[in-house]
């Protein structure tokens, strides 16, 4: 480069300039052809060739570093190099028979079935985008593939697994109920309950079968038998079936000669309904329903209620609507109206068209009397509706608690409260007084180490103990004999070993003759171990079990049996037999709740066979 000292004017480069470096360079005005580039800062001529700006940047960096820092020399564009794997992933999708493609497809089928999603999910753009981002090489099959192949295949695999579990159980119990879908198609549900080898209480949904025939007792009885037969389940291994109190279902179980336990939730719900048949109660409940309805259909009143709650320092709770089919919903509605009484009165008083809905003091007295009688009972229905823990052995203790405490008439109770308590307890006593039901509940209570004979009538304890011994002998005759033979063989082996281990008599020493009296002396000193019969062995085992220390009422009886099974090998089988029974028919009703999530307004065209598969998978997949 060369320097030039002149004051001639420097002009910008003609035409379009693409580089910011030209802000600092130009040409003398007299250089009409613009061949010699001059620095505007120091009037230095900079040699360039063919419009290349490299020398210009170099001059700025050396002579004017401050100006150079303000601009950035453009780097030549470099195309990003893709790795071999990246190029392969964008061009080569997974083979449909490859493990990766199979695993992702099975996971998608599991996701659809377990979360009760419509099959159209696989056609949604968002879902496709998600899978493409997670793995671009995976090509999602169409909706028809999942409907015709993936879901049925998953159903068969799950069904085989469930069947193996059930067939390995020595005893099982069931629940059943009838239901109509959103499309008014009738279904019958069947669940099975058993205790596995690890002492875990298992629940499985077997069928949500389409049932278009007349719902008579005879037809239902035949349908239940066919359901058990389709799963290769033997009827005599079924301990009990828990159902509601529908006359046709009751008749069906009677025709099949099955032991039936009435659902505790339905019975308590019916008892409360029977106790509430009173004109005063009907009026007060009617007022509650109108009040709740008024707030449910008016957003203005909802907003006013919320403000009143804050002003009166009340809990910001919504009012509850009664549902005739939901246990305890009436009591929840009454309790919530009483809780929000001041706020409700304030809001309704501000509207002259709604003032007539304000509950009178007579209505409040009735509602408070109802709440005093029913509030303590609400939690028991929910607690006895569980599936993952033992519930049947709680029925007798709960009835005893009702009778001795919660439903016992107190001096401070109003006449209505006393009347309702008396009616509810009388209804429950009547319904659970049947000998078959009473014996079943007594056996379940006996096999629960928390209760044993505590809640069995004293005059009946002996009969229940004899029944337990008889059932063990009848059900485990072969095992009992095998165990006795094995014990005898062990004793013989031990005796032979003891004789072999005895020191030999010294040689040359004359063996002393025993007197006749010495034999009797030995028997008087040592206990004679007389052989026991199978019945005596079972009775002894039962007495040892009853003599065990009491177990905490909040502990899990199955945990106790898991630890003590080897101490009570015969009774443990009886425990598995009775403790698997559910106290309510809630498991069947949960099937129908799942069915309601499957057969929605947008999926009303599902075939009954597909409904059965989807409900089965949603309930049984783990």
mmCIF file of C-alpha atoms in Angstrom, residues 247-602:
data_model
loop_
_atom_site.group_PDB
_atom_site.id
_atom_site.type_symbol
_atom_site.label_atom_id
_atom_site.label_comp_id
_atom_site.label_asym_id
_atom_site.label_seq_id
_atom_site.Cartn_x
_atom_site.Cartn_y
_atom_site.Cartn_z
ATOM 1 C CA UNK A 247 -84.284 -58.742 42.340
ATOM 2 C CA UNK A 248 -83.123 -60.236 39.040
ATOM 3 C CA UNK A 249 -79.485 -60.470 40.163
ATOM 4 C CA UNK A 250 -80.490 -61.965 43.506
ATOM 5 C CA UNK A 251 -82.569 -64.571 41.706
ATOM 6 C CA UNK A 252 -79.723 -65.343 39.307
ATOM 7 C CA UNK A 253 -77.284 -66.110 42.132
ATOM 8 C CA UNK A 254 -79.934 -68.241 43.820
ATOM 9 C CA UNK A 255 -80.533 -70.264 40.633
ATOM 10 C CA UNK A 256 -76.788 -70.898 40.335
ATOM 11 C CA UNK A 257 -76.598 -71.900 44.015
ATOM 12 C CA UNK A 258 -73.862 -69.341 44.571
ATOM 13 C CA UNK A 259 -73.103 -67.791 47.942
ATOM 14 C CA UNK A 260 -74.018 -64.123 47.669
ATOM 15 C CA UNK A 261 -72.956 -61.147 49.763
ATOM 16 C CA UNK A 262 -75.098 -58.029 49.502
ATOM 17 C CA UNK A 263 -73.191 -54.851 48.717
ATOM 18 C CA UNK A 264 -72.659 -52.886 51.932
ATOM 19 C CA UNK A 265 -72.724 -49.568 50.086
ATOM 20 C CA UNK A 266 -76.104 -50.274 48.502
ATOM 21 C CA UNK A 267 -77.509 -51.521 51.795
ATOM 22 C CA UNK A 268 -76.382 -48.434 53.702
ATOM 23 C CA UNK A 269 -77.695 -46.185 50.917
ATOM 24 C CA UNK A 270 -81.070 -47.984 51.039
ATOM 25 C CA UNK A 271 -81.142 -47.763 54.843
ATOM 26 C CA UNK A 272 -80.596 -44.007 54.737
ATOM 27 C CA UNK A 273 -83.277 -43.668 52.072
ATOM 28 C CA UNK A 274 -85.749 -45.695 54.144
ATOM 29 C CA UNK A 275 -84.996 -43.637 57.274
ATOM 30 C CA UNK A 276 -85.553 -40.396 55.377
ATOM 31 C CA UNK A 277 -89.113 -41.162 54.303
ATOM 32 C CA UNK A 278 -90.743 -38.323 56.175
ATOM 33 C CA UNK A 279 -92.711 -35.277 54.989
ATOM 34 C CA UNK A 280 -90.475 -32.849 56.886
ATOM 35 C CA UNK A 281 -87.360 -34.455 55.443
ATOM 36 C CA UNK A 282 -88.778 -34.425 51.920
ATOM 37 C CA UNK A 283 -89.580 -30.720 52.166
ATOM 38 C CA UNK A 284 -86.161 -29.766 53.577
ATOM 39 C CA UNK A 285 -84.313 -31.841 50.979
ATOM 40 C CA UNK A 286 -86.470 -30.311 48.252
ATOM 41 C CA UNK A 287 -85.505 -26.816 49.406
ATOM 42 C CA UNK A 288 -81.820 -27.844 49.298
ATOM 43 C CA UNK A 289 -82.160 -29.093 45.736
ATOM 44 C CA UNK A 290 -83.816 -25.851 44.590
ATOM 45 C CA UNK A 291 -81.144 -23.739 46.259
ATOM 46 C CA UNK A 292 -78.330 -25.753 44.681
ATOM 47 C CA UNK A 293 -80.032 -25.632 41.282
ATOM 48 C CA UNK A 294 -80.415 -21.843 41.504
ATOM 49 C CA UNK A 295 -76.696 -21.343 42.072
ATOM 50 C CA UNK A 296 -75.705 -23.997 39.516
ATOM 51 C CA UNK A 297 -77.422 -22.231 36.605
ATOM 52 C CA UNK A 298 -76.530 -18.615 37.403
ATOM 53 C CA UNK A 299 -72.976 -17.350 37.093
ATOM 54 C CA UNK A 300 -73.994 -14.106 38.759
ATOM 55 C CA UNK A 301 -75.171 -15.907 41.879
ATOM 56 C CA UNK A 302 -72.013 -18.044 41.856
ATOM 57 C CA UNK A 303 -69.925 -14.891 41.804
ATOM 58 C CA UNK A 304 -72.035 -13.294 44.537
ATOM 59 C CA UNK A 305 -71.712 -16.452 46.648
ATOM 60 C CA UNK A 306 -67.925 -16.357 46.318
ATOM 61 C CA UNK A 307 -67.799 -12.728 47.460
ATOM 62 C CA UNK A 308 -70.133 -13.468 50.373
ATOM 63 C CA UNK A 309 -67.924 -16.379 51.437
ATOM 64 C CA UNK A 310 -64.887 -14.113 51.561
ATOM 65 C CA UNK A 311 -66.778 -11.417 53.433
ATOM 66 C CA UNK A 312 -68.164 -13.882 56.007
ATOM 67 C CA UNK A 313 -64.857 -15.820 56.250
ATOM 68 C CA UNK A 314 -66.466 -19.065 55.085
ATOM 69 C CA UNK A 315 -64.675 -21.819 53.129
ATOM 70 C CA UNK A 316 -64.760 -21.098 49.394
ATOM 71 C CA UNK A 317 -66.599 -24.298 48.534
ATOM 72 C CA UNK A 318 -69.036 -24.924 45.703
ATOM 73 C CA UNK A 319 -72.503 -26.296 46.458
ATOM 74 C CA UNK A 320 -72.955 -30.031 45.840
ATOM 75 C CA UNK A 321 -75.719 -31.537 43.736
ATOM 76 C CA UNK A 322 -77.376 -34.782 44.839
ATOM 77 C CA UNK A 323 -77.020 -37.767 42.514
ATOM 78 C CA UNK A 324 -79.515 -40.586 43.146
ATOM 79 C CA UNK A 325 -76.983 -43.230 42.080
ATOM 80 C CA UNK A 326 -74.035 -41.871 44.061
ATOM 81 C CA UNK A 327 -73.811 -43.065 47.653
ATOM 82 C CA UNK A 328 -73.804 -40.326 50.266
ATOM 83 C CA UNK A 329 -74.414 -37.494 47.801
ATOM 84 C CA UNK A 330 -77.576 -36.363 49.631
ATOM 85 C CA UNK A 331 -75.762 -36.048 52.931
ATOM 86 C CA UNK A 332 -72.907 -34.138 51.227
ATOM 87 C CA UNK A 333 -75.435 -31.732 49.709
ATOM 88 C CA UNK A 334 -77.115 -31.141 53.083
ATOM 89 C CA UNK A 335 -73.784 -30.663 54.887
ATOM 90 C CA UNK A 336 -72.597 -28.131 52.313
ATOM 91 C CA UNK A 337 -75.846 -26.107 52.464
ATOM 92 C CA UNK A 338 -75.547 -25.967 56.260
ATOM 93 C CA UNK A 339 -71.919 -24.893 55.971
ATOM 94 C CA UNK A 340 -72.760 -22.070 53.554
ATOM 95 C CA UNK A 341 -76.120 -21.113 55.103
ATOM 96 C CA UNK A 342 -75.155 -17.502 55.927
ATOM 97 C CA UNK A 343 -73.670 -16.835 52.495
ATOM 98 C CA UNK A 344 -76.657 -18.442 50.747
ATOM 99 C CA UNK A 345 -79.108 -16.349 52.771
ATOM 100 C CA UNK A 346 -77.202 -13.152 52.009
ATOM 101 C CA UNK A 347 -77.145 -13.764 48.252
ATOM 102 C CA UNK A 348 -80.776 -14.875 47.985
ATOM 103 C CA UNK A 349 -81.971 -11.964 50.124
ATOM 104 C CA UNK A 350 -80.557 -9.503 47.583
ATOM 105 C CA UNK A 351 -82.780 -10.961 44.830
ATOM 106 C CA UNK A 352 -86.509 -10.423 45.420
ATOM 107 C CA UNK A 353 -87.320 -13.180 42.925
ATOM 108 C CA UNK A 354 -85.255 -15.740 44.882
ATOM 109 C CA UNK A 355 -86.059 -14.820 48.469
ATOM 110 C CA UNK A 356 -88.669 -17.545 48.727
ATOM 111 C CA UNK A 357 -85.851 -20.122 48.360
ATOM 112 C CA UNK A 358 -84.204 -19.131 51.638
ATOM 113 C CA UNK A 359 -84.498 -22.140 53.996
ATOM 114 C CA UNK A 360 -86.734 -21.457 56.991
ATOM 115 C CA UNK A 361 -85.629 -22.162 60.542
ATOM 116 C CA UNK A 362 -87.786 -25.301 60.481
ATOM 117 C CA UNK A 363 -85.940 -26.512 57.378
ATOM 118 C CA UNK A 364 -82.590 -25.787 59.026
ATOM 119 C CA UNK A 365 -83.608 -27.787 62.119
ATOM 120 C CA UNK A 366 -84.539 -30.762 59.946
ATOM 121 C CA UNK A 367 -81.315 -30.540 57.946
ATOM 122 C CA UNK A 368 -79.219 -30.335 61.109
ATOM 123 C CA UNK A 369 -81.011 -33.374 62.534
ATOM 124 C CA UNK A 370 -80.349 -35.300 59.318
ATOM 125 C CA UNK A 371 -76.710 -34.261 59.307
ATOM 126 C CA UNK A 372 -76.246 -35.341 62.927
ATOM 127 C CA UNK A 373 -77.529 -38.825 62.089
ATOM 128 C CA UNK A 374 -75.858 -39.342 58.699
ATOM 129 C CA UNK A 375 -72.536 -37.474 58.801
ATOM 130 C CA UNK A 376 -70.659 -40.153 60.826
ATOM 131 C CA UNK A 377 -71.696 -42.865 58.330
ATOM 132 C CA UNK A 378 -70.368 -41.220 55.177
ATOM 133 C CA UNK A 379 -66.728 -42.276 55.420
ATOM 134 C CA UNK A 380 -67.506 -45.964 55.943
ATOM 135 C CA UNK A 381 -68.980 -46.409 52.479
ATOM 136 C CA UNK A 382 -65.842 -45.039 50.836
ATOM 137 C CA UNK A 383 -63.536 -47.071 53.094
ATOM 138 C CA UNK A 384 -65.343 -50.334 52.385
ATOM 139 C CA UNK A 385 -65.227 -49.710 48.621
ATOM 140 C CA UNK A 386 -61.476 -50.293 48.279
ATOM 141 C CA UNK A 387 -60.014 -52.997 46.052
ATOM 142 C CA UNK A 388 -56.372 -53.105 47.148
ATOM 143 C CA UNK A 389 -56.995 -54.058 50.773
ATOM 144 C CA UNK A 390 -59.205 -56.440 52.764
ATOM 145 C CA UNK A 391 -62.744 -55.113 53.333
ATOM 146 C CA UNK A 392 -65.103 -58.015 54.030
ATOM 147 C CA UNK A 393 -63.773 -58.618 57.555
ATOM 148 C CA UNK A 394 -64.667 -55.005 58.400
ATOM 149 C CA UNK A 395 -68.415 -55.460 57.919
ATOM 150 C CA UNK A 396 -69.075 -57.053 61.309
ATOM 151 C CA UNK A 397 -66.907 -54.547 63.232
ATOM 152 C CA UNK A 398 -68.543 -51.645 61.376
ATOM 153 C CA UNK A 399 -72.038 -52.895 62.215
ATOM 154 C CA UNK A 400 -70.963 -53.268 65.842
ATOM 155 C CA UNK A 401 -69.578 -49.708 65.804
ATOM 156 C CA UNK A 402 -72.851 -48.420 64.354
ATOM 157 C CA UNK A 403 -74.868 -50.236 66.979
ATOM 158 C CA UNK A 404 -72.749 -49.344 69.998
ATOM 159 C CA UNK A 405 -71.654 -45.819 69.115
ATOM 160 C CA UNK A 406 -72.477 -43.952 65.914
ATOM 161 C CA UNK A 407 -76.155 -44.915 65.693
ATOM 162 C CA UNK A 408 -76.756 -45.186 69.402
ATOM 163 C CA UNK A 409 -79.494 -42.825 70.558
ATOM 164 C CA UNK A 410 -78.163 -40.059 72.816
ATOM 165 C CA UNK A 411 -79.970 -37.739 75.181
ATOM 166 C CA UNK A 412 -79.077 -34.623 73.228
ATOM 167 C CA UNK A 413 -80.444 -35.941 69.917
ATOM 168 C CA UNK A 414 -83.582 -34.436 68.428
ATOM 169 C CA UNK A 415 -86.587 -36.666 67.885
ATOM 170 C CA UNK A 416 -85.886 -36.805 64.155
ATOM 171 C CA UNK A 417 -82.248 -37.789 64.735
ATOM 172 C CA UNK A 418 -83.310 -40.541 67.147
ATOM 173 C CA UNK A 419 -85.897 -41.816 64.691
ATOM 174 C CA UNK A 420 -83.441 -41.899 61.784
ATOM 175 C CA UNK A 421 -80.745 -43.653 63.807
ATOM 176 C CA UNK A 422 -83.191 -46.289 64.985
ATOM 177 C CA UNK A 423 -84.561 -46.927 61.485
ATOM 178 C CA UNK A 424 -81.120 -47.203 59.872
ATOM 179 C CA UNK A 425 -79.829 -49.673 62.481
ATOM 180 C CA UNK A 426 -83.019 -51.758 62.359
ATOM 181 C CA UNK A 427 -82.803 -51.942 58.555
ATOM 182 C CA UNK A 428 -79.158 -53.058 58.585
ATOM 183 C CA UNK A 429 -79.765 -55.616 61.347
ATOM 184 C CA UNK A 430 -82.643 -57.085 59.370
ATOM 185 C CA UNK A 431 -80.706 -57.337 56.093
ATOM 186 C CA UNK A 432 -77.593 -58.875 57.656
ATOM 187 C CA UNK A 433 -79.460 -61.267 59.957
ATOM 188 C CA UNK A 434 -79.674 -64.075 57.388
ATOM 189 C CA UNK A 435 -77.829 -67.208 58.548
ATOM 190 C CA UNK A 436 -75.783 -67.612 55.352
ATOM 191 C CA UNK A 437 -74.656 -63.982 55.335
ATOM 192 C CA UNK A 438 -73.976 -64.012 59.072
ATOM 193 C CA UNK A 439 -71.864 -67.187 58.838
ATOM 194 C CA UNK A 440 -69.901 -65.822 55.878
ATOM 195 C CA UNK A 441 -69.076 -62.581 57.698
ATOM 196 C CA UNK A 442 -68.181 -64.480 60.878
ATOM 197 C CA UNK A 443 -65.733 -66.689 58.970
ATOM 198 C CA UNK A 444 -64.123 -63.650 57.338
ATOM 199 C CA UNK A 445 -63.813 -61.923 60.728
ATOM 200 C CA UNK A 446 -62.331 -65.083 62.280
ATOM 201 C CA UNK A 447 -59.615 -65.214 59.619
ATOM 202 C CA UNK A 448 -58.622 -61.582 60.188
ATOM 203 C CA UNK A 449 -55.903 -61.547 62.898
ATOM 204 C CA UNK A 450 -57.047 -58.062 63.950
ATOM 205 C CA UNK A 451 -60.506 -59.246 65.007
ATOM 206 C CA UNK A 452 -60.680 -63.076 65.289
ATOM 207 C CA UNK A 453 -63.696 -63.847 67.536
ATOM 208 C CA UNK A 454 -64.055 -60.344 68.981
ATOM 209 C CA UNK A 455 -67.158 -59.457 66.941
ATOM 210 C CA UNK A 456 -68.758 -62.914 66.822
ATOM 211 C CA UNK A 457 -71.641 -63.521 69.193
ATOM 212 C CA UNK A 458 -70.338 -65.454 72.216
ATOM 213 C CA UNK A 459 -72.908 -68.202 71.780
ATOM 214 C CA UNK A 460 -71.833 -68.735 68.183
ATOM 215 C CA UNK A 461 -68.051 -68.843 68.582
ATOM 216 C CA UNK A 462 -67.971 -72.605 69.074
ATOM 217 C CA UNK A 463 -70.031 -73.258 65.946
ATOM 218 C CA UNK A 464 -67.810 -70.985 63.822
ATOM 219 C CA UNK A 465 -64.665 -72.708 65.112
ATOM 220 C CA UNK A 466 -66.143 -76.100 64.257
ATOM 221 C CA UNK A 467 -67.042 -74.830 60.776
ATOM 222 C CA UNK A 468 -63.493 -73.586 60.251
ATOM 223 C CA UNK A 469 -62.057 -76.977 61.255
ATOM 224 C CA UNK A 470 -64.552 -78.778 59.030
ATOM 225 C CA UNK A 471 -63.746 -76.615 56.004
ATOM 226 C CA UNK A 472 -60.006 -77.128 56.434
ATOM 227 C CA UNK A 473 -60.510 -80.874 56.625
ATOM 228 C CA UNK A 474 -62.844 -80.995 53.629
ATOM 229 C CA UNK A 475 -60.792 -78.716 51.403
ATOM 230 C CA UNK A 476 -57.319 -79.908 52.362
ATOM 231 C CA UNK A 477 -57.803 -83.582 53.118
ATOM 232 C CA UNK A 478 -55.137 -84.647 50.663
ATOM 233 C CA UNK A 479 -52.647 -82.017 51.795
ATOM 234 C CA UNK A 480 -53.305 -82.809 55.423
ATOM 235 C CA UNK A 481 -52.653 -86.513 54.884
ATOM 236 C CA UNK A 482 -49.536 -85.787 52.906
ATOM 237 C CA UNK A 483 -48.263 -83.515 55.642
ATOM 238 C CA UNK A 484 -49.006 -86.167 58.285
ATOM 239 C CA UNK A 485 -47.165 -88.848 56.316
ATOM 240 C CA UNK A 486 -44.228 -86.530 55.805
ATOM 241 C CA UNK A 487 -44.127 -85.756 59.519
ATOM 242 C CA UNK A 488 -44.227 -89.446 60.368
ATOM 243 C CA UNK A 489 -41.453 -90.168 57.915
ATOM 244 C CA UNK A 490 -39.400 -87.355 59.418
ATOM 245 C CA UNK A 491 -39.935 -88.663 62.924
ATOM 246 C CA UNK A 492 -38.895 -92.137 61.804
ATOM 247 C CA UNK A 493 -35.785 -90.801 60.154
ATOM 248 C CA UNK A 494 -34.907 -88.779 63.222
ATOM 249 C CA UNK A 495 -35.398 -91.842 65.412
ATOM 250 C CA UNK A 496 -33.170 -93.935 63.174
ATOM 251 C CA UNK A 497 -30.539 -91.242 63.154
ATOM 252 C CA UNK A 498 -30.619 -91.017 66.915
ATOM 253 C CA UNK A 499 -30.215 -94.762 67.221
ATOM 254 C CA UNK A 500 -27.347 -94.715 64.765
ATOM 255 C CA UNK A 501 -25.645 -91.928 66.667
ATOM 256 C CA UNK A 502 -25.923 -93.702 70.037
ATOM 257 C CA UNK A 503 -22.533 -94.905 71.408
ATOM 258 C CA UNK A 504 -21.962 -98.662 71.152
ATOM 259 C CA UNK A 505 -21.929 -100.841 74.254
ATOM 260 C CA UNK A 506 -18.388 -101.454 75.573
ATOM 261 C CA UNK A 507 -17.046 -104.911 74.725
ATOM 262 C CA UNK A 508 -16.806 -107.349 77.533
ATOM 263 C CA UNK A 509 -19.400 -105.616 79.657
ATOM 264 C CA UNK A 510 -22.430 -107.690 80.453
ATOM 265 C CA UNK A 511 -25.689 -106.058 79.480
ATOM 266 C CA UNK A 512 -27.831 -105.395 82.533
ATOM 267 C CA UNK A 513 -31.378 -106.678 82.371
ATOM 268 C CA UNK A 514 -34.107 -104.068 82.860
ATOM 269 C CA UNK A 515 -36.775 -104.691 85.388
ATOM 270 C CA UNK A 516 -40.421 -104.511 84.451
ATOM 271 C CA UNK A 517 -40.921 -101.466 86.651
ATOM 272 C CA UNK A 518 -38.258 -99.494 84.795
ATOM 273 C CA UNK A 519 -40.469 -99.291 81.713
ATOM 274 C CA UNK A 520 -43.281 -97.686 83.670
ATOM 275 C CA UNK A 521 -40.846 -95.372 85.408
ATOM 276 C CA UNK A 522 -39.672 -94.037 82.033
ATOM 277 C CA UNK A 523 -43.221 -93.409 80.876
ATOM 278 C CA UNK A 524 -44.038 -91.546 84.035
ATOM 279 C CA UNK A 525 -41.016 -89.308 83.601
ATOM 280 C CA UNK A 526 -41.330 -88.539 79.899
ATOM 281 C CA UNK A 527 -44.349 -87.225 78.045
ATOM 282 C CA UNK A 528 -45.906 -89.788 75.771
ATOM 283 C CA UNK A 529 -46.358 -88.337 72.242
ATOM 284 C CA UNK A 530 -49.586 -89.959 71.083
ATOM 285 C CA UNK A 531 -50.405 -89.686 67.351
ATOM 286 C CA UNK A 532 -52.904 -86.905 66.539
ATOM 287 C CA UNK A 533 -55.732 -87.139 64.060
ATOM 288 C CA UNK A 534 -56.071 -84.593 61.278
ATOM 289 C CA UNK A 535 -58.983 -82.999 63.098
ATOM 290 C CA UNK A 536 -56.943 -82.638 66.275
ATOM 291 C CA UNK A 537 -54.083 -81.086 64.333
ATOM 292 C CA UNK A 538 -56.397 -78.487 62.778
ATOM 293 C CA UNK A 539 -58.048 -77.746 66.135
ATOM 294 C CA UNK A 540 -54.624 -77.299 67.721
ATOM 295 C CA UNK A 541 -53.556 -74.961 64.912
ATOM 296 C CA UNK A 542 -56.751 -72.935 65.323
ATOM 297 C CA UNK A 543 -56.262 -72.601 69.079
ATOM 298 C CA UNK A 544 -52.657 -71.480 68.581
ATOM 299 C CA UNK A 545 -53.853 -68.902 66.053
ATOM 300 C CA UNK A 546 -56.519 -67.575 68.432
ATOM 301 C CA UNK A 547 -53.926 -67.424 71.185
ATOM 302 C CA UNK A 548 -51.600 -65.161 69.220
ATOM 303 C CA UNK A 549 -51.181 -61.575 70.490
ATOM 304 C CA UNK A 550 -53.654 -59.018 69.195
ATOM 305 C CA UNK A 551 -52.721 -57.175 66.000
ATOM 306 C CA UNK A 552 -53.060 -53.419 65.526
ATOM 307 C CA UNK A 553 -56.403 -52.611 63.904
ATOM 308 C CA UNK A 554 -54.712 -50.377 61.301
ATOM 309 C CA UNK A 555 -52.247 -53.035 60.162
ATOM 310 C CA UNK A 556 -52.724 -55.100 57.012
ATOM 311 C CA UNK A 557 -53.930 -58.652 57.779
ATOM 312 C CA UNK A 558 -52.294 -59.931 54.588
ATOM 313 C CA UNK A 559 -48.904 -58.729 55.857
ATOM 314 C CA UNK A 560 -49.508 -60.703 59.047
ATOM 315 C CA UNK A 561 -50.415 -63.849 57.149
ATOM 316 C CA UNK A 562 -47.383 -63.429 54.885
ATOM 317 C CA UNK A 563 -45.158 -63.596 57.972
ATOM 318 C CA UNK A 564 -47.030 -66.370 59.783
ATOM 319 C CA UNK A 565 -48.099 -68.633 56.922
ATOM 320 C CA UNK A 566 -45.496 -71.262 57.830
ATOM 321 C CA UNK A 567 -46.842 -71.338 61.420
ATOM 322 C CA UNK A 568 -50.445 -71.912 60.307
ATOM 323 C CA UNK A 569 -50.229 -73.718 56.946
ATOM 324 C CA UNK A 570 -53.811 -75.008 57.031
ATOM 325 C CA UNK A 571 -55.545 -71.891 58.330
ATOM 326 C CA UNK A 572 -53.627 -69.696 55.897
ATOM 327 C CA UNK A 573 -55.492 -71.359 53.029
ATOM 328 C CA UNK A 574 -58.768 -70.568 54.776
ATOM 329 C CA UNK A 575 -57.635 -66.948 55.127
ATOM 330 C CA UNK A 576 -57.010 -66.748 51.370
ATOM 331 C CA UNK A 577 -60.457 -68.169 50.823
ATOM 332 C CA UNK A 578 -62.418 -65.575 52.812
ATOM 333 C CA UNK A 579 -60.304 -62.424 52.883
ATOM 334 C CA UNK A 580 -60.445 -61.999 49.098
ATOM 335 C CA UNK A 581 -64.183 -61.187 49.170
ATOM 336 C CA UNK A 582 -65.029 -57.512 48.454
ATOM 337 C CA UNK A 583 -67.535 -55.909 50.820
ATOM 338 C CA UNK A 584 -69.157 -53.855 48.040
ATOM 339 C CA UNK A 585 -69.876 -54.232 44.328
ATOM 340 C CA UNK A 586 -67.874 -51.072 43.617
ATOM 341 C CA UNK A 587 -65.337 -52.901 41.377
ATOM 342 C CA UNK A 588 -68.103 -53.668 38.870
ATOM 343 C CA UNK A 589 -69.318 -50.088 39.003
ATOM 344 C CA UNK A 590 -65.789 -48.845 38.359
ATOM 345 C CA UNK A 591 -65.833 -50.933 35.180
ATOM 346 C CA UNK A 592 -68.850 -48.970 34.005
ATOM 347 C CA UNK A 593 -67.161 -45.677 34.874
ATOM 348 C CA UNK A 594 -64.323 -46.791 32.617
ATOM 349 C CA UNK A 595 -66.882 -47.804 30.005
ATOM 350 C CA UNK A 596 -68.361 -44.311 30.169
ATOM 351 C CA UNK A 597 -64.922 -42.882 29.374
ATOM 352 C CA UNK A 598 -64.583 -45.265 26.432
ATOM 353 C CA UNK A 599 -68.051 -44.903 24.899
ATOM 354 C CA UNK A 600 -68.187 -41.129 24.631
ATOM 355 C CA UNK A 601 -70.235 -38.861 22.386
ATOM 356 C CA UNK A 602 -67.442 -38.883 19.809
#
